Amino acid sequence: MLQNQGREMMIVTSGAVAFGKQRLRHEILLSQSVRQALHTGHNQLKDMVLVTNLDFHDDQKRQNLNSTLQELLRMNIVPIINTNDAVVPPPEPNSDLQGVNVISIKDNDSLAARLAVEMKADLLIALSDVEGLYNSPPGTDDAKLIDIFYPGDQQSITYGTKSRVGLGGMEAKVKAALWALQGGTSVVIANGTHPKVTGHVITDIVEGKKVGTFFSEVKPAGPTVEQQTEMARHSGRSLASLHPDQRSEIICHLAELLTEKKEEILAANKMDMDLAVSAGQLPPAMLKRLSLSPAKLNSLAIGLRQIAVAAQDSVGRVLRRTRVAHNLELEQITVPIGVLLVIFEARPDCLPQVSALAIASGNALLLKGGKEAANTNRILHQLTQEALSMHGVREAVQLVSTREEVEDLCRLDKLIDLIIPRGSSQLVRDIQRAAKGIPVLGHSEGICHVYIDAEASVDKVIKIVRDSKCDYPAACNAMETLLIHRDILRTPLFDQIIDMLRTERVKIHAGPRFASYLTFSPSEAKSLRTEYGDLECCMEVVDSMQEAVDHIHKYGSSHTDVIVTESEDTAEQFLQQLDSACVFWNASSRFADGYRFGLGAEVGISTARIHARGPVGLEGLLTTKWVLRGDGHTAADFSEQGTMKYLHENLPVTQPLAGQRDSN
């Protein structure tokens, strides 16, 4: 496939793999060098090339080999190259032959490296039976996959036994890789044994995706994202064990810094805004999100102080206490989730908000912001780390500034405990697909409905519909579909709704039933499951509250849905039957917001069925653990032959003095 895309590909493999362990009929071919074989004109070698050390030993033979392979590539043939084991001499020590630093051909790894340098290949992919290079033998305790390997890191590697496939082990691959790297060829070692994956490994590597171990001569100045995650986890554990007052102090100090360093923050934000405007690629809604102002910073500082107050009673809170038996007490207490990865687009104000929530809940935090806000994010992160430094937990919040792809971050399932995407529905969907074993908290769509019942108040309808659609059309809690009871059609209320939407320049898309009632209808909606994110909405007609509920269940996204009615019975049925994360009666859908709920701030809105749901604030970033305090109790004590009986008495949940208990 890659060859047909215009790339030049060669394969180095063993004869057993190439021929399926079948005996070659023409065994004479095994005793010939590539030069001799090609001159005999045997057709069997038109895509299989056998080479030995002799083919590299002088300029003429190397030139013959090079021109032969180039000609095969020109003919759109993928050469399959293998060592000619029948005539290969004993391996020589690596030496300097005729002024050229060479590597002796001992196995396919060394052959591949030698050919890659000889042919000036851009990339050498060495496939193994493990994911890549580990710092110690795979399967042993603390063995970690190395994403990028530098020549100076050789002393930190402990090699295991040889591979169960091929002649050499990982040590042979690394030596060959380093030799090829020195010769100007990039190298990746990756796993080629997974039947469902192998077909994609080569193309993924060629496309630059993070697969296996990449060999590089240039070591970056900063830590890798894996190292950043480890640093965050280690410092996060210290953060979780701080006294609640200390976590509150950090957040309050960050709020003060937002005010004190206002000019520096706004200057950095102006740089981002100028770059975004000159590039001309961001839509107006994203430019608005990217922009910071003194008023926004003041509002952020107020929100952070609210979070600081909530931090007093978060980590280590006793939710349940049970006396299991005499001198055996069980508690369920709140604890941090662990390491959070928050990925956000052009919203720099998200960084201090999410950082404060992570600090309050004792979680380590990895932040990945959009490049359009790089300058603003950088200074806000510096201020966050400055605030964390006052209690020695500076590294608990990390900003990923490397060119790490979101898909690569989502593969860190052994390091990250929860991913929270903040951005477009496309971003959320991409992350949900890419996440490998890591829970994702969020919603992929915000298809919010407002249902106008037959018994709705005119004033409330106009206010709620206008606010739900027009206050901030790009928000995930903005109305996208307006459902109208059939009895409202051709009434003054219906005319007022249409007039208001026209005045606000809202484009209406008619649902199929609504279109059927009109002689001249607006453009018909292409789908009843559309998130417009702009001054547009779908309008549809229903016969009853029950039909409205059924419509929302079929076409909604379980985000936020509203009923406007004066009938308490109808409203209560709507609130009970609908299973969206937020269900409102006579209130705008825009209330689905952590700040408006009094949560101080939110990390996002979740439509998931487990863990947190709706606007997720501090509580949603906590989980629980069970703590049992006994006095030498064993399970045998409670058997039929035992002397103890279960009591299972619920005890009052009296909180210990703050900081008395180690929440870890």
XYZ file of C-alpha atoms in Angstrom:
664
model
C 0.000 0.000 0.000
C 2.756 2.445 0.919
C 4.682 1.490 -2.230
C 1.605 2.320 -4.297
C 1.384 5.700 -2.552
C 4.743 6.570 -4.088
C 7.037 5.533 -1.238
C 9.975 3.191 -1.796
C 9.793 0.157 0.497
C 12.116 -2.782 1.193
C 11.562 -5.790 3.448
C 14.296 -7.646 5.331
C 13.014 -10.956 6.660
C 14.083 -14.526 7.277
C 13.735 -17.191 4.609
C 11.363 -19.083 6.873
C 8.955 -16.140 6.978
C 9.311 -15.360 3.279
C 8.717 -18.916 2.075
C 6.610 -20.390 4.832
C 9.395 -22.845 5.823
C 9.115 -24.597 2.444
C 12.306 -26.023 0.950
C 13.495 -24.123 -2.065
C 13.408 -26.248 -5.200
C 16.434 -24.581 -6.661
C 18.910 -24.950 -3.816
C 21.713 -23.655 -6.023
C 20.302 -20.189 -5.449
C 21.359 -20.390 -1.821
C 25.004 -20.642 -2.778
C 25.098 -17.521 -4.909
C 25.689 -13.920 -3.947
C 23.178 -11.361 -5.150
C 25.482 -10.326 -8.022
C 25.885 -13.894 -9.263
C 22.224 -14.723 -8.855
C 21.003 -11.752 -10.845
C 23.485 -12.491 -13.645
C 22.192 -16.080 -13.999
C 18.751 -14.714 -14.909
C 16.760 -16.944 -12.535
C 13.225 -15.561 -12.405
C 12.741 -16.831 -8.888
C 14.807 -13.927 -7.583
C 12.844 -11.122 -9.111
C 11.585 -10.059 -5.670
C 13.738 -12.127 -3.272
C 17.339 -11.003 -2.826
C 19.958 -13.008 -0.888
C 23.016 -11.142 0.375
C 26.144 -11.828 2.446
C 28.892 -9.773 4.008
C 30.817 -10.193 0.742
C 28.271 -8.005 -1.028
C 29.302 -5.057 1.143
C 33.067 -5.519 1.195
C 34.191 -3.415 -1.735
C 32.879 -0.439 -3.637
C 32.057 -2.419 -6.798
C 29.923 -5.004 -5.005
C 28.156 -2.359 -2.927
C 27.469 -0.366 -6.078
C 26.064 -3.477 -7.802
C 23.797 -4.181 -4.836
C 22.672 -0.572 -4.667
C 21.897 -0.325 -8.390
C 20.057 -3.677 -8.313
C 17.799 -2.596 -5.459
C 17.220 0.824 -7.037
C 16.178 -0.859 -10.299
C 13.733 -3.155 -8.463
C 12.225 -0.159 -6.687
C 11.974 1.715 -9.990
C 9.981 -1.243 -11.369
C 7.561 -0.830 -8.401
C 8.784 -4.083 -6.857
C 9.192 -4.422 -3.093
C 12.532 -6.246 -2.678
C 12.560 -8.935 0.026
C 16.102 -9.237 1.355
C 17.538 -12.068 3.435
C 20.968 -13.225 4.552
C 22.386 -16.042 2.444
C 22.952 -18.394 5.381
C 24.324 -21.185 3.132
C 27.489 -19.289 2.285
C 27.703 -16.572 4.939
C 31.115 -16.582 6.695
C 31.409 -16.435 10.493
C 30.413 -12.997 11.828
C 33.330 -10.610 11.951
C 33.766 -8.032 14.697
C 32.474 -4.591 13.799
C 35.350 -2.842 12.132
C 36.350 -0.001 9.871
C 36.564 -1.482 6.380
C 38.006 0.634 3.595
C 37.344 3.824 5.510
C 33.669 3.032 5.977
C 32.365 2.237 9.440
C 30.388 -0.990 8.891
C 28.350 -3.350 11.002
C 28.922 -7.072 10.580
C 25.898 -8.994 9.294
C 25.053 -11.343 12.158
C 21.252 -11.396 11.757
C 18.386 -9.619 10.027
C 18.649 -6.631 12.390
C 22.237 -5.895 11.429
C 21.436 -6.596 7.761
C 18.518 -4.161 7.856
C 20.657 -1.478 9.492
C 23.439 -1.958 6.959
C 21.043 -1.824 4.008
C 19.210 1.212 5.411
C 22.446 3.194 5.586
C 23.680 1.885 2.238
C 20.407 2.870 0.528
C 20.158 6.162 2.468
C 16.740 5.129 3.781
C 14.666 7.703 5.638
C 13.254 5.178 8.089
C 14.035 1.707 9.416
C 11.202 -0.157 11.185
C 12.396 -3.147 13.206
C 9.457 -5.370 14.166
C 9.692 -7.435 17.354
C 7.424 -9.601 19.509
C 7.174 -6.884 22.196
C 5.826 -3.317 22.074
C 9.288 -1.770 21.776
C 12.343 -1.193 23.962
C 11.806 -1.479 27.726
C 14.155 -0.291 30.464
C 14.192 -3.881 31.793
C 12.920 -7.200 30.391
C 9.167 -6.955 29.556
C 6.996 -8.676 32.138
C 9.337 -7.910 35.032
C 8.321 -5.576 37.826
C 8.657 -1.869 36.996
C 9.440 -2.574 33.305
C 8.495 0.540 31.337
C 8.221 1.041 27.608
C 10.630 3.705 26.360
C 8.928 5.961 23.808
C 12.072 7.803 22.715
C 15.566 6.351 23.135
C 18.755 8.406 22.954
C 22.267 6.987 22.395
C 23.392 8.249 25.799
C 20.703 6.203 27.583
C 22.271 2.778 26.883
C 23.529 2.323 30.440
C 19.976 2.525 31.813
C 18.783 -0.570 29.895
C 18.771 -4.136 31.255
C 18.341 -6.709 28.485
C 16.581 -10.052 28.854
C 16.874 -13.290 26.898
C 16.879 -13.461 23.118
C 13.644 -13.082 21.184
C 11.497 -16.177 20.628
C 11.395 -15.160 16.950
C 14.546 -14.526 14.934
C 18.200 -14.947 15.817
C 18.954 -11.814 17.842
C 17.417 -10.418 20.970
C 16.483 -6.825 21.798
C 20.128 -5.988 22.471
C 20.980 -6.880 18.843
C 18.116 -4.692 17.633
C 19.275 -1.737 19.728
C 22.883 -2.042 18.495
C 21.666 -2.206 14.901
C 19.286 0.715 15.480
C 22.005 2.914 16.977
C 24.356 2.086 14.101
C 21.676 3.015 11.536
C 20.855 6.187 13.481
C 24.512 7.200 13.368
C 24.415 6.618 9.601
C 21.527 9.078 9.151
C 18.482 6.754 9.208
C 15.611 7.212 11.679
C 14.668 4.009 13.522
C 11.536 2.676 15.251
C 11.272 -0.661 17.090
C 7.661 -1.856 17.396
C 5.486 -4.945 17.850
C 4.682 -6.879 14.690
C 2.952 -9.931 16.158
C -0.631 -8.802 16.883
C -2.820 -10.154 14.052
C -5.419 -7.394 14.358
C -2.894 -4.617 14.772
C 0.152 -5.527 12.715
C -1.395 -4.324 9.480
C -1.593 -0.809 10.916
C 1.746 -0.648 12.735
C 3.840 0.198 9.668
C 1.407 2.790 8.310
C 0.937 4.342 11.782
C 4.703 4.744 12.153
C 5.103 6.216 8.680
C 2.319 8.704 9.494
C 4.277 9.797 12.569
C 2.012 8.266 15.215
C 3.489 7.291 18.547
C 4.096 3.561 18.173
C 6.900 1.539 19.741
C 10.296 3.118 20.522
C 11.678 5.934 18.386
C 15.462 6.373 18.288
C 16.627 9.976 18.281
C 20.015 11.674 18.493
C 18.524 14.949 19.733
C 17.340 14.943 23.345
C 14.656 17.561 24.107
C 15.346 20.156 26.776
C 12.282 19.341 28.898
C 10.828 16.113 30.309
C 8.776 13.708 28.195
C 5.025 13.569 28.725
C 5.488 10.228 30.529
C 7.982 11.841 32.897
C 5.615 14.774 33.407
C 2.819 12.358 34.318
C 5.040 10.511 36.793
C 6.075 13.840 38.363
C 2.442 14.919 38.607
C 1.381 11.633 40.242
C 4.183 11.775 42.807
C 3.512 15.419 43.682
C -0.257 14.834 43.568
C 0.003 12.299 46.386
C 1.710 14.945 48.514
C -1.009 17.422 47.534
C -3.740 14.991 48.651
C -2.126 14.560 52.072
C -1.932 18.314 52.757
C -4.180 19.866 55.382
C -7.392 21.215 53.732
C -6.394 24.731 54.831
C -3.156 24.380 52.879
C -4.959 23.380 49.686
C -7.290 26.363 50.171
C -4.291 28.666 50.648
C -2.810 27.507 47.326
C -6.062 28.261 45.481
C -6.467 31.672 47.157
C -2.878 32.537 46.261
C -3.578 31.596 42.632
C -6.654 33.889 42.691
C -4.438 36.730 43.979
C -1.840 36.092 41.274
C -4.511 36.369 38.561
C -5.174 39.914 39.786
C -1.565 40.882 40.541
C -0.170 39.617 37.217
C -3.142 40.865 35.192
C -1.047 42.977 32.800
C 1.336 40.100 31.991
C -1.555 37.704 31.385
C -3.377 40.142 29.094
C -0.154 40.890 27.169
C 0.360 37.163 26.517
C -3.295 36.832 25.515
C -2.957 39.748 23.080
C -0.086 37.889 21.379
C -2.339 34.844 20.939
C -5.249 36.983 19.705
C -3.063 38.826 17.169
C -1.685 35.535 15.825
C -5.181 34.022 15.599
C -6.642 37.067 13.801
C -3.737 37.251 11.323
C -4.045 33.500 10.618
C -7.771 33.978 9.995
C -8.618 30.353 10.765
C -10.605 30.658 14.012
C -14.377 31.315 13.783
C -15.743 34.308 15.766
C -17.096 32.053 18.547
C -13.632 30.555 19.197
C -11.985 33.987 19.055
C -14.419 35.108 21.744
C -13.448 32.134 23.924
C -9.751 32.812 23.357
C -9.994 36.446 24.455
C -9.351 37.426 28.086
C -10.260 40.751 29.710
C -9.818 42.346 33.156
C -13.484 41.526 33.865
C -12.942 37.842 32.937
C -9.875 37.629 35.179
C -11.765 39.209 38.093
C -14.619 36.740 37.580
C -12.083 33.885 37.501
C -10.540 35.059 40.789
C -13.988 35.160 42.453
C -14.754 31.625 41.238
C -11.401 30.343 42.524
C -12.098 31.738 46.006
C -15.411 29.846 46.023
C -13.526 26.659 45.202
C -11.053 27.413 48.023
C -13.957 27.424 50.508
C -15.294 24.116 49.132
C -11.810 22.595 49.446
C -12.173 22.642 53.236
C -14.580 19.710 53.139
C -13.647 17.514 50.215
C -10.807 14.997 50.590
C -11.083 12.611 53.538
C -14.768 13.272 54.204
C -16.534 10.320 55.853
C -19.616 9.330 53.874
C -20.576 6.223 55.817
C -19.525 4.593 59.058
C -20.552 1.083 60.119
C -19.785 -0.991 63.223
C -19.299 -4.379 61.580
C -18.655 -6.097 64.937
C -17.252 -5.325 68.337
C -14.021 -3.280 67.853
C -14.359 -3.576 64.049
C -15.384 -0.324 62.335
C -15.722 0.360 58.620
C -15.649 3.780 56.965
C -16.221 4.960 53.419
C -14.240 8.158 52.777
C -13.663 10.477 49.822
C -10.296 10.349 48.045
C -8.876 11.853 44.828
C -9.282 9.957 41.551
C -5.547 10.187 40.809
C -4.118 11.736 37.626
C -6.508 13.747 35.452
C -5.823 14.616 31.822
C -7.793 17.680 30.726
C -7.680 18.520 27.014
C -9.110 21.895 26.082
C -9.239 24.033 22.948
C -9.128 27.844 22.710
C -10.223 28.474 26.319
C -7.302 29.734 28.435
C -9.664 30.607 31.323
C -10.216 26.849 31.629
C -6.650 26.360 32.902
C -6.906 28.141 36.301
C -10.468 26.853 36.825
C -9.566 23.206 36.278
C -6.286 23.596 38.185
C -8.157 24.959 41.212
C -10.648 22.078 41.125
C -7.805 19.548 40.879
C -5.968 21.176 43.796
C -9.139 21.282 45.920
C -9.800 17.585 45.243
C -6.148 16.530 45.715
C -5.772 15.277 42.138
C -2.666 15.474 39.989
C -3.347 17.236 36.699
C -2.007 17.008 33.166
C -3.146 19.861 30.899
C -3.114 19.862 27.104
C -4.250 23.186 25.663
C -4.765 24.258 22.086
C -1.802 25.821 20.292
C -3.889 28.935 19.579
C -3.653 29.836 23.312
C -0.020 28.749 23.833
C 1.288 32.064 25.237
C -1.659 32.594 27.599
C -1.583 28.993 28.789
C 2.146 29.205 29.468
C 1.898 32.172 31.850
C -1.245 30.854 33.574
C 0.526 27.534 34.193
C 3.582 29.340 35.568
C 1.331 31.192 38.040
C -0.373 27.915 39.005
C 2.987 26.293 39.757
C 4.053 29.392 41.695
C 0.974 29.017 43.909
C 1.601 25.264 44.358
C 5.208 25.971 45.398
C 4.106 27.581 48.653
C 3.468 24.070 50.033
C 6.076 22.137 48.041
C 3.788 20.521 45.443
C 4.813 22.525 42.374
C 4.826 19.541 39.984
C 1.250 18.406 40.747
C -0.056 20.400 37.756
C 1.765 19.866 34.450
C 1.263 21.566 31.076
C 2.055 19.372 28.064
C 3.910 21.717 25.737
C 5.505 19.122 23.452
C 3.934 18.374 20.076
C 2.185 15.395 21.588
C -0.830 14.204 19.671
C -4.055 13.816 21.662
C -4.296 10.219 20.412
C -0.881 9.455 21.920
C -1.864 10.932 25.295
C -4.976 8.750 25.308
C -2.767 5.645 25.203
C -1.173 6.341 28.593
C -3.636 4.035 30.357
C -1.122 2.993 33.032
C -0.430 6.625 33.984
C -3.726 8.512 33.581
C -6.917 7.714 35.531
C -9.501 10.006 33.903
C -9.662 12.090 30.700
C -11.798 15.234 30.608
C -12.176 16.863 27.167
C -13.247 20.523 27.007
C -14.092 21.626 23.498
C -16.071 20.830 20.382
C -18.210 17.730 20.010
C -15.715 16.514 17.392
C -12.857 16.774 19.916
C -14.850 14.807 22.486
C -15.753 12.088 19.958
C -12.125 11.802 18.810
C -10.946 11.385 22.401
C -13.642 8.838 23.234
C -12.508 6.765 20.232
C -8.788 7.150 21.000
C -8.924 6.470 24.760
C -7.415 3.051 25.441
C -8.816 1.784 28.721
C -9.083 5.265 30.288
C -12.556 6.541 31.287
C -13.627 9.726 29.476
C -15.853 12.189 31.330
C -17.834 14.409 28.999
C -20.466 14.646 26.331
C -20.001 14.370 22.597
C -23.089 16.453 21.745
C -25.274 19.090 23.334
C -28.619 18.615 21.553
C -30.819 20.427 24.079
C -34.616 20.670 23.710
C -37.187 23.157 24.962
C -40.766 21.806 24.923
C -43.617 24.363 24.948
C -46.676 22.719 26.513
C -50.271 23.654 25.667
C -50.586 25.228 29.153
C -47.461 27.386 28.947
C -47.281 31.019 30.042
C -46.673 33.442 27.144
C -44.161 35.594 29.058
C -42.168 32.605 30.323
C -42.041 31.011 26.851
C -40.574 34.095 25.162
C -38.012 34.699 27.931
C -36.888 31.069 28.186
C -36.688 30.383 24.444
C -34.774 33.630 23.799
C -32.264 32.964 26.577
C -31.860 29.259 25.765
C -31.052 29.938 22.084
C -29.641 33.461 21.885
C -27.662 34.085 25.090
C -24.663 32.043 23.877
C -25.548 29.936 20.802
C -22.158 28.152 20.714
C -22.523 26.774 24.254
C -23.253 23.090 24.752
C -26.304 24.000 26.879
C -27.942 26.187 24.201
C -31.295 25.083 22.773
C -31.009 23.277 19.431
C -34.596 21.984 19.007
C -37.831 23.750 19.949
C -40.753 21.346 20.412
C -44.229 22.938 20.278
C -47.532 21.386 21.319
C -49.884 21.118 18.325
C -52.538 23.307 20.038
C -50.162 26.291 20.009
C -49.960 26.417 16.207
C -51.774 29.412 14.642
C -52.183 31.115 18.016
C -50.841 34.543 19.089
C -48.199 32.736 21.222
C -46.878 30.909 18.152
C -46.683 34.203 16.223
C -44.795 35.837 19.107
C -42.271 32.971 19.208
C -41.630 33.271 15.448
C -41.371 37.090 15.618
C -38.907 36.923 18.521
C -36.688 34.378 16.716
C -36.731 36.498 13.550
C -35.825 39.604 15.544
C -32.885 37.708 17.066
C -31.936 36.540 13.527
C -32.342 32.874 14.377
C -32.593 30.670 11.296
C -35.382 28.094 11.688
C -35.219 24.574 10.225
C -38.607 22.874 10.068
C -39.063 19.317 11.294
C -41.159 17.050 8.999
C -44.411 17.411 10.996
C -44.017 21.170 11.413
C -43.355 21.539 7.667
C -46.538 19.595 6.850
C -48.691 22.176 8.690
C -47.354 25.122 6.688
C -47.978 26.216 3.116
C -44.659 28.029 2.951
C -42.341 26.527 5.517
C -38.737 27.328 6.401
C -36.011 25.052 5.039
C -36.601 21.489 6.223
C -34.157 20.160 8.832
C -31.668 17.707 7.363
C -31.674 15.842 10.669
C -33.570 16.050 13.945
C -30.309 15.213 15.714
C -28.270 18.334 14.902
C -26.154 20.538 17.172
C -26.083 23.849 15.272
C -23.878 25.803 17.702
C -25.077 29.050 16.089
C -28.186 31.214 15.682
C -30.084 28.306 14.134
C -32.544 25.798 15.547
C -34.942 23.061 14.539
C -38.672 23.481 15.226
C -41.004 20.492 15.437
C -44.589 19.817 16.458
C -45.752 17.153 18.953
C -49.213 16.080 20.092
C -48.496 15.716 23.807
C -45.958 15.847 26.608
C -45.429 12.098 26.232
C -44.660 12.512 22.538
C -42.176 15.260 23.446
C -40.435 12.886 25.884
C -40.313 10.151 23.240
C -38.878 12.598 20.699
C -36.165 13.728 23.119
C -35.247 10.135 24.000
C -34.928 9.343 20.282
C -33.093 12.427 19.029
C -31.562 14.054 22.121
C -28.097 13.648 23.622
C -29.128 13.314 27.310
C -27.619 16.732 28.077
C -30.251 19.316 29.113
C -33.959 19.445 28.285
C -36.663 21.899 29.370
C -40.451 21.964 29.716
C -42.397 25.246 29.849
C -45.854 24.730 31.371
C -48.118 25.942 34.144
C -49.390 22.406 34.807
C -47.567 20.925 37.783
C -48.749 17.389 36.961
C -47.473 17.606 33.375
C -44.170 19.089 34.563
C -43.598 16.393 37.193
C -44.252 13.636 34.650
C -41.757 15.258 32.278
C -39.138 15.584 35.036
C -39.647 11.966 36.107
C -39.740 10.285 32.713
C -36.866 12.088 31.012
C -33.448 10.586 31.773
C -31.224 13.481 30.648
C -28.417 14.714 32.900
C -30.305 18.007 33.500
C -34.103 18.376 33.319
C -35.676 21.818 33.964
C -39.177 23.169 34.481
C -39.799 26.798 33.497
C -36.090 27.648 33.414
C -33.590 28.283 30.628
C -31.348 25.457 29.426
C -28.417 27.836 30.025
C -28.695 27.059 33.763
C -26.874 23.756 33.085
C -23.600 25.216 34.296
C -21.361 24.533 37.282
C -21.098 28.204 38.261
C -24.887 28.679 38.122
C -25.355 25.485 40.128
C -23.127 26.956 42.847
C -20.279 24.513 42.206
C -17.798 27.402 41.887
C -16.575 26.084 38.555
C -16.881 22.973 36.475
C -14.513 20.735 34.565
C -17.264 19.951 32.086
C -20.739 18.536 31.672
C -21.095 14.775 31.637
C -23.877 12.777 30.008
C -22.390 9.482 31.192
C -24.536 7.049 33.178
C -21.920 6.256 35.808
C -19.770 8.340 38.141
C -20.519 12.084 37.743
C -23.437 13.403 35.673
C -24.430 16.913 34.592
C -22.125 19.850 35.454
C -19.080 18.295 37.143
C -17.498 20.308 39.919
C -15.394 19.351 42.903
C -17.538 16.366 43.938
C -17.184 14.776 40.507
C -13.390 14.658 40.872
C -13.541 12.472 43.971
C -14.011 8.764 44.424
C -14.109 6.720 47.629
C -12.229 4.028 49.445
C -13.115 1.745 52.360
C -11.130 1.863 55.580
C -11.524 -0.959 58.117
C -10.144 -0.639 61.675
C -9.994 -3.856 63.641
C -8.307 -5.498 66.606
C -6.851 -8.740 65.249
C -10.091 -9.831 63.592
C -10.158 -12.666 61.043
C -12.905 -13.992 58.782
C -12.760 -17.292 60.720
C -13.980 -15.419 63.820
C -17.366 -15.081 62.113
C -17.752 -18.638 60.795
C -20.170 -21.161 62.300
C -17.400 -22.311 64.598
C -16.327 -18.737 65.388
C -17.084 -16.714 68.485
C -18.105 -13.376 66.915
C -21.347 -12.114 65.394
C -21.860 -9.434 62.734
C -23.578 -6.307 64.056
C -23.662 -4.068 60.941
C -24.776 -1.012 62.926
C -24.833 2.317 61.075
C -22.957 4.910 63.137
C -23.239 8.725 63.006
C -20.977 10.224 60.359
C -19.057 12.637 62.571
C -16.130 14.146 60.725
C -12.648 13.961 62.264
C -10.772 17.195 62.757
C -9.470 18.414 59.396
C -6.087 16.917 58.611
C -6.188 14.324 61.413
C -6.530 11.459 58.982
C -4.241 10.732 56.071
C -6.646 10.591 53.147
C -4.233 8.428 51.198
